[in-house]
Coordinates of C-alpha atoms in Angstrom, one line a residue:
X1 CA -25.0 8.9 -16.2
X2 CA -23.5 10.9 -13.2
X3 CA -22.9 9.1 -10.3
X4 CA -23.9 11.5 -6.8
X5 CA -21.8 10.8 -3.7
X6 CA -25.1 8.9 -2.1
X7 CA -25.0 6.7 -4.5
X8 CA -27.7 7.8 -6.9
X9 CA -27.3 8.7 -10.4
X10 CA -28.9 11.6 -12.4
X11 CA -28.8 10.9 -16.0
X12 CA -27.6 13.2 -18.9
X13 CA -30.1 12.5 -22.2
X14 CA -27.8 13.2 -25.5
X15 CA -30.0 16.4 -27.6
X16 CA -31.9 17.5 -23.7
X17 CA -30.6 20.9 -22.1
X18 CA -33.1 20.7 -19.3
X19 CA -30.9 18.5 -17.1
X20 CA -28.9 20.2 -14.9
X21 CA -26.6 19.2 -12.2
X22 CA -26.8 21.5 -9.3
X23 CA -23.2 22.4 -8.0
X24 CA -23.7 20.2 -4.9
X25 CA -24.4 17.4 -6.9
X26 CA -21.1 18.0 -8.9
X27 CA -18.7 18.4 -5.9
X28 CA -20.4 15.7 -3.7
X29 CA -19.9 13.2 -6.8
X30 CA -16.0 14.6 -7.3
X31 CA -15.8 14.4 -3.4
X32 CA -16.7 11.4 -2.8
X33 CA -15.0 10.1 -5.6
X34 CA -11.2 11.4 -4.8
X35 CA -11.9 11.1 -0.4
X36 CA -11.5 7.2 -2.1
X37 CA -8.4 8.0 -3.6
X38 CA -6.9 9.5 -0.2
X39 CA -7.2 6.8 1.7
X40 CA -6.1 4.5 -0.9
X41 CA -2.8 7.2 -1.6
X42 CA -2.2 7.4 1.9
X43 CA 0.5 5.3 4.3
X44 CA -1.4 6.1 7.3
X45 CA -4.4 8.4 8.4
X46 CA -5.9 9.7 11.6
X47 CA -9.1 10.3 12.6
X48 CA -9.6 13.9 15.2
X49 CA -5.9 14.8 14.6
X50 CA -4.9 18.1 12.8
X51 CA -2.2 18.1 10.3
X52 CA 0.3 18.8 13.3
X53 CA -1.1 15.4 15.1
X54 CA -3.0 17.5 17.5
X55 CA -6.3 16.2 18.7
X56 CA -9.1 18.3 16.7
X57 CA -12.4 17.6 16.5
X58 CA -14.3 16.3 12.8
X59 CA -10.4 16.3 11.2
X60 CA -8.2 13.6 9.6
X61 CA -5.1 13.7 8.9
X62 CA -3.8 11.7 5.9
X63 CA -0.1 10.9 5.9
X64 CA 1.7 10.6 2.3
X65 CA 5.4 10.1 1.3
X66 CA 7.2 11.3 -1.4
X67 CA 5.6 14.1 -2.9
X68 CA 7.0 15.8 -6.1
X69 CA 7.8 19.7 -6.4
X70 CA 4.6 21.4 -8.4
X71 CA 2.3 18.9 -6.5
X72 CA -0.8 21.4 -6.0
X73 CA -2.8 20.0 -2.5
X74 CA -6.2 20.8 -2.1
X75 CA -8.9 20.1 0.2
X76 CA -12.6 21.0 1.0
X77 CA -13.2 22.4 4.3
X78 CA -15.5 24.2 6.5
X79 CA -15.7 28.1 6.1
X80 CA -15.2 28.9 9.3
X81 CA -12.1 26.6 9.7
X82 CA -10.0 29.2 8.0
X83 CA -7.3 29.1 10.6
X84 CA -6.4 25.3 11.3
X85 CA -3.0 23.7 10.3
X86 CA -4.3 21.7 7.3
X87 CA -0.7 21.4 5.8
X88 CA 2.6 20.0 7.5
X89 CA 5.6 19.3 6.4
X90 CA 6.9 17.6 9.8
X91 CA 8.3 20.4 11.1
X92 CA 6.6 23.7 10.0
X93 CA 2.5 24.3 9.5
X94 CA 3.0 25.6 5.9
X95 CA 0.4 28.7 4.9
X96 CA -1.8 27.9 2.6
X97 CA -4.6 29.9 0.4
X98 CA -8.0 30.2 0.6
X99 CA -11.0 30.5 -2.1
X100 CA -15.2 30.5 -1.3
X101 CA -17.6 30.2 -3.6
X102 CA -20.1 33.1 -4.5
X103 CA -23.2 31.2 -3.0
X104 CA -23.6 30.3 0.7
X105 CA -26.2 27.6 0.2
X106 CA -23.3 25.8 -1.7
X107 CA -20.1 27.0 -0.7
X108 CA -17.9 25.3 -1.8
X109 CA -13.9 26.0 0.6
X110 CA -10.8 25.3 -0.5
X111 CA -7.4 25.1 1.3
X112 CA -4.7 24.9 -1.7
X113 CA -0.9 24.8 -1.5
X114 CA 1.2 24.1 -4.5
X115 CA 4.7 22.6 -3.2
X116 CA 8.0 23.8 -3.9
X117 CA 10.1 21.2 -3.2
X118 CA 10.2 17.4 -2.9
X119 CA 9.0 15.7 0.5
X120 CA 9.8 12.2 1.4
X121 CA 7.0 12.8 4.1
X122 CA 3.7 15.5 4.4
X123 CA 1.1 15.4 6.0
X124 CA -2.6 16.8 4.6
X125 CA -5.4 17.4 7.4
X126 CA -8.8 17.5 6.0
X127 CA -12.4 18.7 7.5
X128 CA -14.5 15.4 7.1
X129 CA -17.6 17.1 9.0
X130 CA -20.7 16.9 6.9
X131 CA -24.1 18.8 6.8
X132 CA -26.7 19.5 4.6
X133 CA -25.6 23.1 3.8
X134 CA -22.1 22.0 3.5
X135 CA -20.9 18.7 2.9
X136 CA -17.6 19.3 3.7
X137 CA -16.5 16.5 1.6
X138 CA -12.4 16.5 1.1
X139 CA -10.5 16.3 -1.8
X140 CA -6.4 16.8 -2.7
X141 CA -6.7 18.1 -6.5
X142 CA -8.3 20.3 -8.6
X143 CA -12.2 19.7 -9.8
X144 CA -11.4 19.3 -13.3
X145 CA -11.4 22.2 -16.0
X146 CA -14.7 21.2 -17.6
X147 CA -16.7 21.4 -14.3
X148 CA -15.3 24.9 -13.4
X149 CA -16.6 26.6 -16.3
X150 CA -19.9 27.5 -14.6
X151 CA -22.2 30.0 -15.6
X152 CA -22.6 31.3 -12.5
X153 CA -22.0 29.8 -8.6
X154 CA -25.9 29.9 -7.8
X155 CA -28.0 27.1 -7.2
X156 CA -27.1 25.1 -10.1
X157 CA -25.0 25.0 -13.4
X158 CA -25.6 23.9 -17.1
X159 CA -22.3 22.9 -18.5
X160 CA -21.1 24.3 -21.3
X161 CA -19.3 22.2 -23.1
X162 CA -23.0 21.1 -24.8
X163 CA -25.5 18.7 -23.5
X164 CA -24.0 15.5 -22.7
X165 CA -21.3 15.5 -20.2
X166 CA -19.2 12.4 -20.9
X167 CA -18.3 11.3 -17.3
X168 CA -15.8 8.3 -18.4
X169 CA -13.9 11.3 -20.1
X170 CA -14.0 13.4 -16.8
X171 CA -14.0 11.3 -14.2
X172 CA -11.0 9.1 -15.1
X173 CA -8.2 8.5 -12.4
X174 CA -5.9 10.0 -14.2
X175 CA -7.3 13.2 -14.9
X176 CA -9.0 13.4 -11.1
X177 CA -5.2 13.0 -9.1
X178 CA -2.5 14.2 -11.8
X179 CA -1.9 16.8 -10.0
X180 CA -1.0 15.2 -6.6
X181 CA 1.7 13.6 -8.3
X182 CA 1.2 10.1 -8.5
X183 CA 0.4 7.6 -10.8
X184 CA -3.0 6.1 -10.2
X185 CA -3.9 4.3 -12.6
X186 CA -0.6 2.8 -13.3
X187 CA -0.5 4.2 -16.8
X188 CA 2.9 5.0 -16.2
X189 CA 3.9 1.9 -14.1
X190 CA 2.6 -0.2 -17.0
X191 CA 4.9 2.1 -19.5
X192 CA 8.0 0.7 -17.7
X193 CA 7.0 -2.0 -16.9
X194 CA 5.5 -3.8 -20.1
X195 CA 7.0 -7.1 -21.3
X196 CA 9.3 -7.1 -18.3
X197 CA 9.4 -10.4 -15.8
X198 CA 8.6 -10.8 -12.7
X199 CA 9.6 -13.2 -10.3
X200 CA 7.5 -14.2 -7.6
X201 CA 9.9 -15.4 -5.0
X202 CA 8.2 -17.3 -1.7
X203 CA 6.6 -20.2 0.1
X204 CA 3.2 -21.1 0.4
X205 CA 1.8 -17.3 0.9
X206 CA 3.3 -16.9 -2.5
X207 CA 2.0 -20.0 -3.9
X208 CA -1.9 -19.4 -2.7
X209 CA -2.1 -15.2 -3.7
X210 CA -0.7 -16.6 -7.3
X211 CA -4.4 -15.2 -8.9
X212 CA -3.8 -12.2 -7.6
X213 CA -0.6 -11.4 -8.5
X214 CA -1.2 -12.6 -11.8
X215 CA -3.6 -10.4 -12.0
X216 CA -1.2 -7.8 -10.9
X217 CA 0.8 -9.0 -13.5
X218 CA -1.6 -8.6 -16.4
X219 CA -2.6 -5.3 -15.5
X220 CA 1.0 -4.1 -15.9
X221 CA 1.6 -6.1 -18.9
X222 CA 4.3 -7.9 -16.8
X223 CA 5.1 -12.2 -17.5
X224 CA 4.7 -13.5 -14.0
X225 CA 7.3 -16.0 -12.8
X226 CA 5.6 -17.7 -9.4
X227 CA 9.1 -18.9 -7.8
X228 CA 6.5 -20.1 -4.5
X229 CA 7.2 -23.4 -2.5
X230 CA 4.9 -24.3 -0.1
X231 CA 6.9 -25.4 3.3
X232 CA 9.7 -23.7 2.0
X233 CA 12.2 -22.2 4.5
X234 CA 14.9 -19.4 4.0
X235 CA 17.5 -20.8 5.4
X236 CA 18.4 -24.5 5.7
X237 CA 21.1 -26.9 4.3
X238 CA 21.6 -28.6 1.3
X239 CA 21.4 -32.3 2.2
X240 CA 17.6 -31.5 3.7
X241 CA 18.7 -31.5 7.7
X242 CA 17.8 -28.4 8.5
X243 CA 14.7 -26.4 6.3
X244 CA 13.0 -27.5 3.6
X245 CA 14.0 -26.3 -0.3
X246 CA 15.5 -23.8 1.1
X247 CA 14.9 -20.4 -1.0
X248 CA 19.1 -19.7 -1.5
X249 CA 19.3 -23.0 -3.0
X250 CA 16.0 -22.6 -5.0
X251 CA 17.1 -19.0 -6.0
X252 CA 20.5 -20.3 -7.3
X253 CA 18.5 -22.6 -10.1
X254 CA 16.1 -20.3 -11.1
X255 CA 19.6 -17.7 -11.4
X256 CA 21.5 -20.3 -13.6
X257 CA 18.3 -20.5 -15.8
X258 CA 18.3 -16.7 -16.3
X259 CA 21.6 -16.4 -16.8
X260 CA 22.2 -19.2 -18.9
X261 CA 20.3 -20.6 -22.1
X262 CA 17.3 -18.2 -20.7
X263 CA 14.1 -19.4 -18.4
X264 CA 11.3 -20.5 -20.5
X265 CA 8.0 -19.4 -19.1
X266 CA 4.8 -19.9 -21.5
X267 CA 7.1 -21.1 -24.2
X268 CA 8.8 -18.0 -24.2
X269 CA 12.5 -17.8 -22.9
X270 CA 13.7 -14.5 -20.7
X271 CA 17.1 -13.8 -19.7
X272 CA 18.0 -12.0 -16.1
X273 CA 18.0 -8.6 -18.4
X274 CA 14.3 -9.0 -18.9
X275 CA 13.7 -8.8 -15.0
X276 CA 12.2 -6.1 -13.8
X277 CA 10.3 -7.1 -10.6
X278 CA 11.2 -9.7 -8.3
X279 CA 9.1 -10.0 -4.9
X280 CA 10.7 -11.5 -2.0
X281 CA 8.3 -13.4 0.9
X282 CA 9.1 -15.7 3.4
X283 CA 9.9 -16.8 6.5
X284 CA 6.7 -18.9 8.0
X285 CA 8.5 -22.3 7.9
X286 CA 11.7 -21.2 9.8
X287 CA 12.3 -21.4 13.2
X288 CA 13.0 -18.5 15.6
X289 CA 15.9 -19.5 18.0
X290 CA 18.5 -16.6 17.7
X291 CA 21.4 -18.9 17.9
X292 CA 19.6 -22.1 15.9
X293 CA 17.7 -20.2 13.4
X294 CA 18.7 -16.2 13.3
X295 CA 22.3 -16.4 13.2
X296 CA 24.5 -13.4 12.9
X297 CA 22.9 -9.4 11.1
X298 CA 26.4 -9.8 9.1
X299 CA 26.8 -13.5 8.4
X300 CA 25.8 -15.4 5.0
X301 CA 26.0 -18.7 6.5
X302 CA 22.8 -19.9 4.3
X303 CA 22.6 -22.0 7.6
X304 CA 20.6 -19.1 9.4
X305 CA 18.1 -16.4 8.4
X306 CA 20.1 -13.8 9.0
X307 CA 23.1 -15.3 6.5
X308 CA 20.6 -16.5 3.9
X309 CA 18.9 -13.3 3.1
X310 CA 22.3 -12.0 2.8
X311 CA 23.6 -14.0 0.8
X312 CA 20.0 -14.2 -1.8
X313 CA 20.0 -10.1 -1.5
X314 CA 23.5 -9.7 -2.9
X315 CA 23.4 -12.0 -5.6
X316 CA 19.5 -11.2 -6.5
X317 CA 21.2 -7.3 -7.0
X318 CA 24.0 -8.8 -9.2
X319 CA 22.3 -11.2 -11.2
X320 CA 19.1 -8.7 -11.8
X321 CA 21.0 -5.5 -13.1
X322 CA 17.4 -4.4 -14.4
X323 CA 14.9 -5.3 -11.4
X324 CA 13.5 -3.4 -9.1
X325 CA 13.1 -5.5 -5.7
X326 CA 10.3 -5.4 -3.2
X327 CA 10.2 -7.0 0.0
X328 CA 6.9 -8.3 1.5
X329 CA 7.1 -8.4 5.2
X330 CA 5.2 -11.9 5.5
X331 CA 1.7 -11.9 7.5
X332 CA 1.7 -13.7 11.0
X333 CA 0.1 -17.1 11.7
X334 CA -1.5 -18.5 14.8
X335 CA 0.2 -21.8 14.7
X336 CA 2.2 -21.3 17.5
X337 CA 1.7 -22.8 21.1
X338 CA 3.1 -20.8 24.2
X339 CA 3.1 -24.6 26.0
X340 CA 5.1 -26.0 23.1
X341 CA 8.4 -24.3 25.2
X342 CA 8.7 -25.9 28.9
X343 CA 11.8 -24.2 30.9
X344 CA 13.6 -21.1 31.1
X345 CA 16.4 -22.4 28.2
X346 CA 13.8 -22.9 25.8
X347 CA 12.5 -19.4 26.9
X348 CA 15.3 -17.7 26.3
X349 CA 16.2 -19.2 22.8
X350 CA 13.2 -17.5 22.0
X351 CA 13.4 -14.1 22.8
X352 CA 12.1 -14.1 26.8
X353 CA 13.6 -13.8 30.1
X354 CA 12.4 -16.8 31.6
X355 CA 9.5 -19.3 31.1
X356 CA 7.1 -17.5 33.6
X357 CA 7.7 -14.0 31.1
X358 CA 6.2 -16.3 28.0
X359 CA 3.6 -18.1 29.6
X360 CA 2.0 -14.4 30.4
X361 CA 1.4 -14.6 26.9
X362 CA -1.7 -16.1 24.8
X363 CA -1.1 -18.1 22.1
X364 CA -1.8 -15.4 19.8
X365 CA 0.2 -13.4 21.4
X366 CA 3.4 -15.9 21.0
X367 CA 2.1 -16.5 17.6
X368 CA 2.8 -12.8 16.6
X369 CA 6.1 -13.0 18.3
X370 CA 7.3 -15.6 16.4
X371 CA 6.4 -13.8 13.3
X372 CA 7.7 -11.0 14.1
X373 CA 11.4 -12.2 15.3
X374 CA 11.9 -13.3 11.8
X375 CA 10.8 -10.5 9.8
X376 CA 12.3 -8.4 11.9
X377 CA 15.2 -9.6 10.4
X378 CA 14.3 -9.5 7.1
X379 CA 13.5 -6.1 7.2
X380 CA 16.6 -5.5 8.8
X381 CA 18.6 -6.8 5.7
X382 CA 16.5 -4.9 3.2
X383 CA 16.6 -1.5 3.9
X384 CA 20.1 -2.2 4.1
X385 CA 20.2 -3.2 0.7
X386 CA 18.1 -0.5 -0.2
X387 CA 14.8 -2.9 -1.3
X388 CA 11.2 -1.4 -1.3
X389 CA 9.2 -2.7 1.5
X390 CA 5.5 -4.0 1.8
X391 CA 4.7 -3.9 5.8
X392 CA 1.9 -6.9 5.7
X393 CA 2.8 -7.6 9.6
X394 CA 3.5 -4.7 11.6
X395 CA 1.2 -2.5 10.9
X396 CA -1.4 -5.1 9.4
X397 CA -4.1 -7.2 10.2
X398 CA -3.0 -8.8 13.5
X399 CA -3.7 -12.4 14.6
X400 CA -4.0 -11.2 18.2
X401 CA -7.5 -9.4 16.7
X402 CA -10.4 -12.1 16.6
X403 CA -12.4 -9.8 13.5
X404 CA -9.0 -10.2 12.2
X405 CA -8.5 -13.8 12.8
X406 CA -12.1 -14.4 11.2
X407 CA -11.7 -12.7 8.0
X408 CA -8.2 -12.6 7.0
X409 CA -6.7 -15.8 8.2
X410 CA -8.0 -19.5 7.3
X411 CA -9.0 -22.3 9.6
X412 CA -5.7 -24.0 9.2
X413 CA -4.3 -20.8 11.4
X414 CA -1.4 -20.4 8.7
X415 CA -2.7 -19.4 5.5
X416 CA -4.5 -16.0 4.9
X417 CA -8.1 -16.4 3.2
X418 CA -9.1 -14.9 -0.4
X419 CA -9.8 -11.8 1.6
X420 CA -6.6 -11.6 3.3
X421 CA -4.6 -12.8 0.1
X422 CA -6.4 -9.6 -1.8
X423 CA -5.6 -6.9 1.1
X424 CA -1.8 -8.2 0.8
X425 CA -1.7 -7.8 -3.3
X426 CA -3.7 -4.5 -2.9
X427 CA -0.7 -3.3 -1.0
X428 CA 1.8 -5.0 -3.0
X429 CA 0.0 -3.0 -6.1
X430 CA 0.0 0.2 -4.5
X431 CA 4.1 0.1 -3.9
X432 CA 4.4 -1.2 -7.9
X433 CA 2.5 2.4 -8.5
X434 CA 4.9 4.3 -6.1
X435 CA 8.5 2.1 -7.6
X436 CA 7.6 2.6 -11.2
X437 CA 4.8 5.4 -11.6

């Protein structure tokens, strides 16, 4: 069975050479197939932008980061887009080559360049324009080898490898995007990562997506460690006045377990060597005063945001010789209420001018502010120790958006949904691929 970019199928009979898939079939399928892939590869795309950013008409422009030397690009475009920017490097429109099929009816264009150096940023602009003499579909790798061994470019094409075309074979991830340089189907994530720990390291987010990131887990061959506490705070004290099981002084058990006589998980006993993933996510439960909750960037007075996820960054790096560590940038809530803060002092402790500044501001609004005080700050901290980041709240679903409020968050105005849980460990899975692929 061959699956059509419509969403039909045309069937392949073992022992029958009177089925044939016309070209167009073949590259609509492939098409459709890898224009998936983009948009999954890809940190950010564009609609009616050219590679450059410009505003063009019936383009996208797909944005990716750290592309390898050798990584061959390709797209489908129109024939007569020949001279658009289609590859950019950030700085220079880099020239790329051109190939047409022999048959008009089912031309088939390609824009290539093969890169020849690494790029921590590029930027791919595709055609997306479609018609029935052209599809325009885009793709960023080659059609593979066993579909370009055509008879002839005409109307249609009996392969010739025989008369069953095995599309599981031909069609797998790996074989579609190898060239693009990354690691799709994990294959290789799963090579360094199997029979590694990870340690799931939150509050309540963590504790509710724990199917998913098992799942993660199992797909990797990883043994998951879920380290979630619901109305658990970063920072706090030790006698319980301030925060709640504060994740330092959580962190510091699981530690001496690791370290010491091993942590036992399924029967099994790991030492810190074993790690090789820990996720960090949190900061719902704290507060957002700059002098009462935030504290100092350089502090690590466990007292404060800032001090705590100093203090749990360092020692996670020293403790954890063998772990990579991602940071999840935690998801807003809509918990928050602008009326909850009554004079200008309160204002201020909170980020605003004066009171008459925040009450311009829905609750939503002040919701998301909240939010974003705090992981501002643990963002802050991580690049500086060099972590991998998951952006789930600047440039994600957005409690201000009521389609976004409906199907990502739940009625409690905290806690995301299945949904939302899924579109966090999809992201979360993508950065595994780009750490260890």
């Amino acid at each position: 069975m061959f699956y059509k970019g419509n969403g039909e199928t045309i069937d392949i009979n073992t022992g029958s050479s009177d089925n044939i898939l016309t070209l167009k079939n073949t590259t609509d399928c492939l098409n459709t197939y890898i224009t998936k892939r983009i948009s999954e590869l890809a940190t950010n795309t564009e609609s009616g932008k050219n590679a450059l950013g410009n505003a063009s008409t019936n383009y996208t422009r797909y944005k990716f980061e750290n592309l390898k030397k050798g990584t061959r690009l390709q797209i489908i475009t129109s024939y007569n887009a020949d001279n658009t920017p289609f590859f950019y490097d950030g700085t220079n429109n880099l020239t790329s080559s051109s190939t047409l099929s022999n048959n008009s009816d089912y031309s088939v264009f390609y824009r290539y360049l093969t890169l020849d150096k690494d790029y921590d940023v590029f930027y791919v602009c595709t055609y997306t324009s479609k018609t029935d003499s052209n599809p325009d579909y885009c793709i960023i790798t080659y059609i593979p080898t066993k579909y370009q061994n055509y008879p002839s470019y005409k109307n249609s094409f009996v392969p010739t490898l025989g008369n069953v075309i095995n599309d599981v074979e031909t069609l797998s991830n790996y074989e579609l995007v190898k060239d693009l340089g990354y690691d799709i189907t994990g294959q290789k994530a799963k090579e360094n990562l199997q029979g590694g720990v990870w340690i799931g390291f939150g509050d309540s987010y963590t504790v509710y997506a724990d199917t998913y990131f098992k799942s993660i887990a199992t797909k990797y061959g990883l043994i998951y460690d879920g380290q979630g506490k619901v109305s658990s705070t970063i920072c706090g004290d030790e006698g319980g006045n301030k925060g709640f099981a504060p994740f330092w002084q959580r962190m510091n058990t699981f530690i001496s377990n690791y370290t010491g006589n091993g942590q036992t998980i399924d029967g099994n006993t790991y030492t810190a060597n074993d790690v090789k993933l820990i996720t960090f996510m949190g900061g719902a439960n704290d507060g957002f005063g700059k002098d009462t909750w935030l504290g100092s960037p350089t502090s690590k007075d466990t007292n404060y945001i800032y001090g705590a996820l100093n203090y749990m960054f360092g020692k996670l790096v020293e403790e954890f010789p063998n772990a990579e560590i991602i940071v999840i940038l935690q998801p807003a809530n809509y918990n928050y209420k602008v009326s909850s803060i009554t004079n200008d002092e309160g204002a201020q402790t909170v980020g605003f001018d004066n009171l008459a500044e925040l009450q311009t501001l829905t609750d939503y609004e002040y919701s998301q502010h909240a939010m974003t005080r705090k992981e501002k700050c643990v963002k802050e901290i991580a690049e500086k120790f060099g972590f991998h980041i998951v952006d789930c709240i600047f440039n994600w679903y957005n409690v201000v958006n009521p389609t976004h409020r409906a199907l990502y968050w739940n009625a409690d105005k905290i806690h995301l949904t299945g949904l939302g849980s899924s579109e966090l460990a999809k992201d979360l899975d993508k950065k595994i691929i780009k750490v260890f692929g």
